[in-house]
Short mmCIF file of N, CA, C and O in Angstrom, two decimals:
data_model
loop_
_atom_site.label_atom_id
_atom_site.label_comp_id
_atom_site.label_asym_id
_atom_site.label_seq_id
_atom_site.Cartn_x
_atom_site.Cartn_y
_atom_site.Cartn_z
N MET M 10 0.83 -1.20 0.00
CA MET M 10 0.00 0.00 0.00
C MET M 10 0.87 1.26 0.00
O MET M 10 0.57 2.21 -0.70
N GLN M 11 1.94 1.24 0.75
CA GLN M 11 2.82 2.39 0.83
C GLN M 11 3.51 2.65 -0.52
O GLN M 11 3.69 3.78 -0.92
N ARG M 12 3.85 1.59 -1.21
CA ARG M 12 4.52 1.71 -2.50
C ARG M 12 3.56 2.32 -3.55
O ARG M 12 3.96 3.15 -4.36
N VAL M 13 2.30 1.95 -3.53
CA VAL M 13 1.30 2.50 -4.45
C VAL M 13 1.09 3.97 -4.17
O VAL M 13 1.04 4.80 -5.08
N PHE M 14 0.99 4.36 -2.90
CA PHE M 14 0.81 5.76 -2.53
C PHE M 14 2.00 6.60 -3.00
O PHE M 14 1.82 7.67 -3.57
N LEU M 15 3.21 6.10 -2.82
CA LEU M 15 4.41 6.80 -3.24
C LEU M 15 4.42 6.98 -4.76
O LEU M 15 4.76 8.05 -5.27
N SER M 16 4.00 5.96 -5.49
CA SER M 16 3.93 6.05 -6.95
C SER M 16 2.92 7.11 -7.38
O SER M 16 3.17 7.87 -8.32
N LEU M 17 1.79 7.19 -6.72
CA LEU M 17 0.78 8.20 -7.04
C LEU M 17 1.30 9.61 -6.76
O LEU M 17 1.07 10.53 -7.55
N VAL M 18 2.02 9.78 -5.68
CA VAL M 18 2.58 11.09 -5.36
C VAL M 18 3.58 11.51 -6.43
O VAL M 18 3.57 12.65 -6.88
N VAL M 19 4.41 10.61 -6.87
CA VAL M 19 5.39 10.92 -7.91
C VAL M 19 4.69 11.30 -9.21
O VAL M 19 5.06 12.27 -9.87
N VAL M 20 3.66 10.59 -9.58
CA VAL M 20 2.91 10.89 -10.80
C VAL M 20 2.26 12.27 -10.69
O VAL M 20 2.31 13.07 -11.63
N VAL M 21 1.65 12.59 -9.57
CA VAL M 21 1.01 13.89 -9.36
C VAL M 21 2.04 15.01 -9.44
O VAL M 21 1.81 16.03 -10.09
N VAL M 22 3.18 14.85 -8.83
CA VAL M 22 4.23 15.87 -8.87
C VAL M 22 4.72 16.07 -10.29
O VAL M 22 4.89 17.20 -10.75
N VAL M 23 4.91 15.03 -11.04
CA VAL M 23 5.37 15.13 -12.42
C VAL M 23 4.33 15.86 -13.26
O VAL M 23 4.66 16.75 -14.05
N VAL M 24 3.06 15.55 -13.09
CA VAL M 24 2.00 16.21 -13.85
C VAL M 24 1.95 17.69 -13.51
O VAL M 24 1.84 18.54 -14.39
N VAL M 25 2.06 18.05 -12.25
CA VAL M 25 2.02 19.46 -11.83
C VAL M 25 3.21 20.22 -12.42
O VAL M 25 3.06 21.33 -12.90
N VAL M 26 4.37 19.64 -12.42
CA VAL M 26 5.55 20.29 -12.97
C VAL M 26 5.40 20.50 -14.47
O VAL M 26 5.78 21.54 -14.99
N VAL M 27 4.84 19.57 -15.18
CA VAL M 27 4.66 19.68 -16.62
C VAL M 27 3.61 20.73 -16.98
O VAL M 27 3.73 21.42 -17.98
N VAL M 28 2.60 20.92 -16.15
CA VAL M 28 1.50 21.82 -16.44
C VAL M 28 1.88 23.29 -16.22
O VAL M 28 1.29 24.18 -16.81
N VAL M 29 2.89 23.57 -15.43
CA VAL M 29 3.28 24.95 -15.15
C VAL M 29 3.71 25.63 -16.45
O VAL M 29 4.54 25.12 -17.20
N VAL M 30 3.13 26.80 -16.73
CA VAL M 30 3.41 27.54 -17.95
C VAL M 30 4.00 28.90 -17.56
O VAL M 30 3.50 29.55 -16.66
N VAL M 31 5.02 29.29 -18.24
CA VAL M 31 5.65 30.58 -17.98
C VAL M 31 5.09 31.59 -18.99
O VAL M 31 5.12 31.37 -20.19
N VAL M 32 4.59 32.71 -18.47
CA VAL M 32 4.05 33.76 -19.31
C VAL M 32 4.93 34.99 -19.15
O VAL M 32 5.20 35.43 -18.05
N VAL M 33 5.39 35.53 -20.26
CA VAL M 33 6.22 36.72 -20.25
C VAL M 33 5.42 37.85 -20.90
O VAL M 33 4.95 37.71 -22.02
N VAL M 34 5.30 38.94 -20.20
CA VAL M 34 4.58 40.11 -20.72
C VAL M 34 5.60 41.22 -20.93
O VAL M 34 6.30 41.61 -20.01
N VAL M 35 5.67 41.71 -22.15
CA VAL M 35 6.56 42.81 -22.47
C VAL M 35 5.67 44.05 -22.67
O VAL M 35 4.75 44.03 -23.48
N VAL M 36 5.96 45.10 -21.92
CA VAL M 36 5.18 46.33 -22.00
C VAL M 36 5.89 47.30 -22.92
O VAL M 36 7.08 47.56 -22.78
N VAL M 37 5.14 47.82 -23.89
CA VAL M 37 5.65 48.83 -24.82
C VAL M 37 4.72 50.03 -24.72
O VAL M 37 3.50 49.88 -24.74
N ALA M 38 5.30 51.22 -24.61
CA ALA M 38 4.50 52.44 -24.49
C ALA M 38 4.65 53.27 -25.75
O ALA M 38 5.73 53.37 -26.32
N TYR M 39 3.54 53.86 -26.18
CA TYR M 39 3.57 54.81 -27.29
C TYR M 39 3.48 56.21 -26.69
O TYR M 39 2.50 56.54 -26.03
N GLU M 40 4.51 56.99 -26.90
CA GLU M 40 4.51 58.37 -26.43
C GLU M 40 5.41 59.20 -27.34
O GLU M 40 6.63 59.13 -27.25
N PRO M 41 4.82 59.96 -28.25
CA PRO M 41 5.61 60.71 -29.23
C PRO M 41 6.44 61.84 -28.62
O PRO M 41 7.43 62.26 -29.20
N GLU M 42 6.07 62.34 -27.46
CA GLU M 42 6.77 63.46 -26.86
C GLU M 42 7.94 63.06 -25.97
O GLU M 42 8.77 63.89 -25.63
N LEU M 43 8.01 61.80 -25.58
CA LEU M 43 9.06 61.35 -24.67
C LEU M 43 10.34 61.08 -25.47
O LEU M 43 10.32 60.39 -26.49
N THR M 44 11.45 61.62 -25.01
CA THR M 44 12.71 61.49 -25.75
C THR M 44 13.53 60.28 -25.30
O THR M 44 14.43 59.85 -26.02
N GLU M 45 13.26 59.74 -24.13
CA GLU M 45 14.00 58.58 -23.64
C GLU M 45 13.55 57.31 -24.37
O GLU M 45 12.43 57.23 -24.86
N ASP M 46 14.44 56.31 -24.42
CA ASP M 46 14.12 55.04 -25.07
C ASP M 46 13.31 54.11 -24.18
O ASP M 46 12.64 53.20 -24.68
N THR M 47 13.40 54.30 -22.86
CA THR M 47 12.66 53.47 -21.92
C THR M 47 11.96 54.34 -20.88
O THR M 47 12.37 55.47 -20.61
N PHE M 48 10.91 53.78 -20.31
CA PHE M 48 10.15 54.43 -19.24
C PHE M 48 9.74 53.34 -18.26
O PHE M 48 8.96 52.45 -18.62
N PHE M 49 10.30 53.37 -17.05
CA PHE M 49 10.07 52.33 -16.05
C PHE M 49 10.34 50.94 -16.64
O PHE M 49 9.53 50.02 -16.53
N ASN M 50 11.48 50.80 -17.29
CA ASN M 50 11.94 49.55 -17.90
C ASN M 50 11.05 49.05 -19.04
O ASN M 50 11.08 47.88 -19.40
N SER M 51 10.24 49.92 -19.61
CA SER M 51 9.41 49.57 -20.76
C SER M 51 9.91 50.34 -21.98
O SER M 51 10.26 51.52 -21.87
N LYS M 52 9.92 49.68 -23.12
CA LYS M 52 10.35 50.33 -24.36
C LYS M 52 9.35 51.41 -24.75
O LYS M 52 8.14 51.22 -24.65
N VAL M 53 9.86 52.54 -25.21
CA VAL M 53 9.01 53.66 -25.63
C VAL M 53 9.15 53.83 -27.14
O VAL M 53 10.26 53.90 -27.67
N LEU M 54 8.02 53.88 -27.82
CA LEU M 54 8.00 54.09 -29.27
C LEU M 54 7.32 55.42 -29.58
O LEU M 54 6.34 55.80 -28.93
N SER M 55 7.82 56.09 -30.60
CA SER M 55 7.17 57.34 -31.03
C SER M 55 6.49 57.18 -32.39
O SER M 55 5.78 58.07 -32.83
N ASP M 56 6.68 56.05 -33.04
CA ASP M 56 6.04 55.75 -34.32
C ASP M 56 4.79 54.90 -34.05
O ASP M 56 4.90 53.74 -33.64
N PHE M 57 3.63 55.47 -34.31
CA PHE M 57 2.38 54.80 -33.98
C PHE M 57 2.15 53.54 -34.82
O PHE M 57 1.65 52.54 -34.31
N GLU M 58 2.52 53.57 -36.07
CA GLU M 58 2.35 52.39 -36.93
C GLU M 58 3.23 51.23 -36.45
O GLU M 58 2.79 50.08 -36.43
N GLU M 59 4.45 51.52 -36.06
CA GLU M 59 5.34 50.50 -35.51
C GLU M 59 4.76 49.93 -34.21
O GLU M 59 4.79 48.73 -33.97
N PHE M 60 4.21 50.82 -33.38
CA PHE M 60 3.59 50.41 -32.13
C PHE M 60 2.44 49.44 -32.38
O PHE M 60 2.33 48.40 -31.74
N LYS M 61 1.58 49.76 -33.34
CA LYS M 61 0.44 48.88 -33.64
C LYS M 61 0.89 47.53 -34.18
O LYS M 61 0.27 46.51 -33.90
N LYS M 62 1.97 47.50 -34.96
CA LYS M 62 2.46 46.24 -35.53
C LYS M 62 3.05 45.31 -34.47
O LYS M 62 2.93 44.10 -34.59
N MET M 63 3.69 45.87 -33.45
CA MET M 63 4.40 45.01 -32.50
C MET M 63 3.58 44.66 -31.26
O MET M 63 4.06 43.94 -30.41
N THR M 64 2.35 45.13 -31.16
CA THR M 64 1.55 44.84 -29.97
C THR M 64 0.45 43.83 -30.26
O THR M 64 -0.10 43.77 -31.34
N ASP M 65 0.15 43.04 -29.23
CA ASP M 65 -0.97 42.10 -29.29
C ASP M 65 -2.18 42.67 -28.59
O ASP M 65 -3.32 42.37 -28.95
N VAL M 66 -1.95 43.50 -27.57
CA VAL M 66 -3.02 44.11 -26.79
C VAL M 66 -2.69 45.58 -26.60
O VAL M 66 -1.55 45.92 -26.27
N ILE M 67 -3.66 46.44 -26.82
CA ILE M 67 -3.49 47.88 -26.60
C ILE M 67 -4.50 48.31 -25.55
O ILE M 67 -5.70 48.11 -25.71
N VAL M 68 -3.99 48.90 -24.48
CA VAL M 68 -4.84 49.44 -23.41
C VAL M 68 -4.90 50.94 -23.61
O VAL M 68 -3.87 51.61 -23.62
N SER M 69 -6.12 51.46 -23.77
CA SER M 69 -6.30 52.87 -24.09
C SER M 69 -7.35 53.49 -23.19
O SER M 69 -8.32 52.84 -22.82
N ASN M 70 -7.16 54.77 -22.85
CA ASN M 70 -8.16 55.47 -22.06
C ASN M 70 -9.46 55.64 -22.83
O ASN M 70 -10.54 55.60 -22.25
N ARG M 71 -9.33 55.87 -24.11
CA ARG M 71 -10.53 56.05 -24.94
C ARG M 71 -10.26 55.51 -26.33
O ARG M 71 -9.13 55.39 -26.76
N MET M 72 -11.31 55.18 -27.02
CA MET M 72 -11.20 54.70 -28.39
C MET M 72 -10.97 55.90 -29.30
O MET M 72 -11.63 56.93 -29.16
N GLU M 73 -10.02 55.77 -30.21
CA GLU M 73 -9.68 56.84 -31.14
C GLU M 73 -9.81 56.31 -32.57
O GLU M 73 -9.69 55.11 -32.81
N ILE M 74 -10.00 57.20 -33.50
CA ILE M 74 -10.11 56.82 -34.91
C ILE M 74 -8.84 56.11 -35.38
O ILE M 74 -8.90 55.17 -36.17
N ALA M 75 -7.69 56.51 -34.87
CA ALA M 75 -6.41 55.91 -35.27
C ALA M 75 -6.32 54.44 -34.87
O ALA M 75 -5.49 53.71 -35.40
N LEU M 76 -7.17 53.99 -33.96
CA LEU M 76 -7.15 52.60 -33.51
C LEU M 76 -8.17 51.71 -34.21
O LEU M 76 -8.29 50.53 -33.90
N GLU M 77 -8.91 52.25 -35.16
CA GLU M 77 -9.96 51.48 -35.82
C GLU M 77 -9.45 50.25 -36.55
O GLU M 77 -10.13 49.23 -36.59
N ASP M 78 -8.23 50.30 -37.10
CA ASP M 78 -7.72 49.14 -37.83
C ASP M 78 -7.21 48.04 -36.90
O ASP M 78 -6.95 46.92 -37.35
N VAL M 79 -7.10 48.30 -35.61
CA VAL M 79 -6.67 47.30 -34.63
C VAL M 79 -7.69 47.19 -33.49
O VAL M 79 -7.36 46.87 -32.37
N VAL M 80 -8.94 47.43 -33.80
CA VAL M 80 -9.99 47.47 -32.78
C VAL M 80 -10.09 46.15 -32.00
O VAL M 80 -10.45 46.17 -30.82
N ASP M 81 -9.74 45.04 -32.61
CA ASP M 81 -9.79 43.75 -31.91
C ASP M 81 -8.71 43.63 -30.83
O ASP M 81 -8.81 42.77 -29.97
N GLN M 82 -7.70 44.47 -30.91
CA GLN M 82 -6.61 44.44 -29.94
C GLN M 82 -6.82 45.44 -28.80
O GLN M 82 -6.07 45.44 -27.84
N VAL M 83 -7.81 46.32 -28.91
CA VAL M 83 -7.96 47.45 -27.99
C VAL M 83 -8.87 47.09 -26.83
O VAL M 83 -9.97 46.57 -27.02
N TYR M 84 -8.37 47.37 -25.63
CA TYR M 84 -9.17 47.28 -24.41
C TYR M 84 -9.27 48.68 -23.84
O TYR M 84 -8.26 49.33 -23.61
N THR M 85 -10.50 49.15 -23.65
CA THR M 85 -10.71 50.50 -23.17
C THR M 85 -11.90 50.54 -22.23
O THR M 85 -12.77 49.68 -22.29
N ARG M 86 -11.93 51.56 -21.38
CA ARG M 86 -13.08 51.77 -20.51
C ARG M 86 -13.87 52.99 -21.00
O ARG M 86 -14.52 53.67 -20.23
N ASP M 87 -13.79 53.22 -22.28
CA ASP M 87 -14.49 54.35 -22.89
C ASP M 87 -15.99 54.04 -22.90
O ASP M 87 -16.48 53.30 -23.74
N LEU M 88 -16.69 54.62 -21.96
CA LEU M 88 -18.12 54.32 -21.80
C LEU M 88 -18.99 54.99 -22.85
O LEU M 88 -20.09 54.55 -23.13
N PHE M 89 -18.48 56.07 -23.45
CA PHE M 89 -19.32 56.84 -24.35
C PHE M 89 -18.96 56.66 -25.82
O PHE M 89 -19.56 57.29 -26.67
N GLY M 90 -17.98 55.81 -26.11
CA GLY M 90 -17.62 55.55 -27.51
C GLY M 90 -17.23 56.80 -28.24
O GLY M 90 -17.91 57.20 -29.18
N SER M 91 -16.15 57.42 -27.84
CA SER M 91 -15.79 58.75 -28.35
C SER M 91 -15.33 58.78 -29.80
O SER M 91 -14.96 59.82 -30.29
N VAL M 92 -15.38 57.67 -30.52
CA VAL M 92 -14.97 57.69 -31.93
C VAL M 92 -16.07 58.29 -32.76
O VAL M 92 -17.21 58.09 -32.63
#
């Protein structure tokens, strides 16, 4: 009985170790007026088209017309739809 329990524990530990997934989030900021290359260890871009190409998710205070071509990537709390 003890040998079976030990085998089950080893199997459970192996499964848990295999299931662990590492997620890396890279933050990129768009700010045309900032002259530094980084801001709080985040890359800063001043070219909006380059910014849109390299991002998977865009967090914005409000929806803008310039974001219409990437609307599926935009998360906003714009309650009034300012576009």
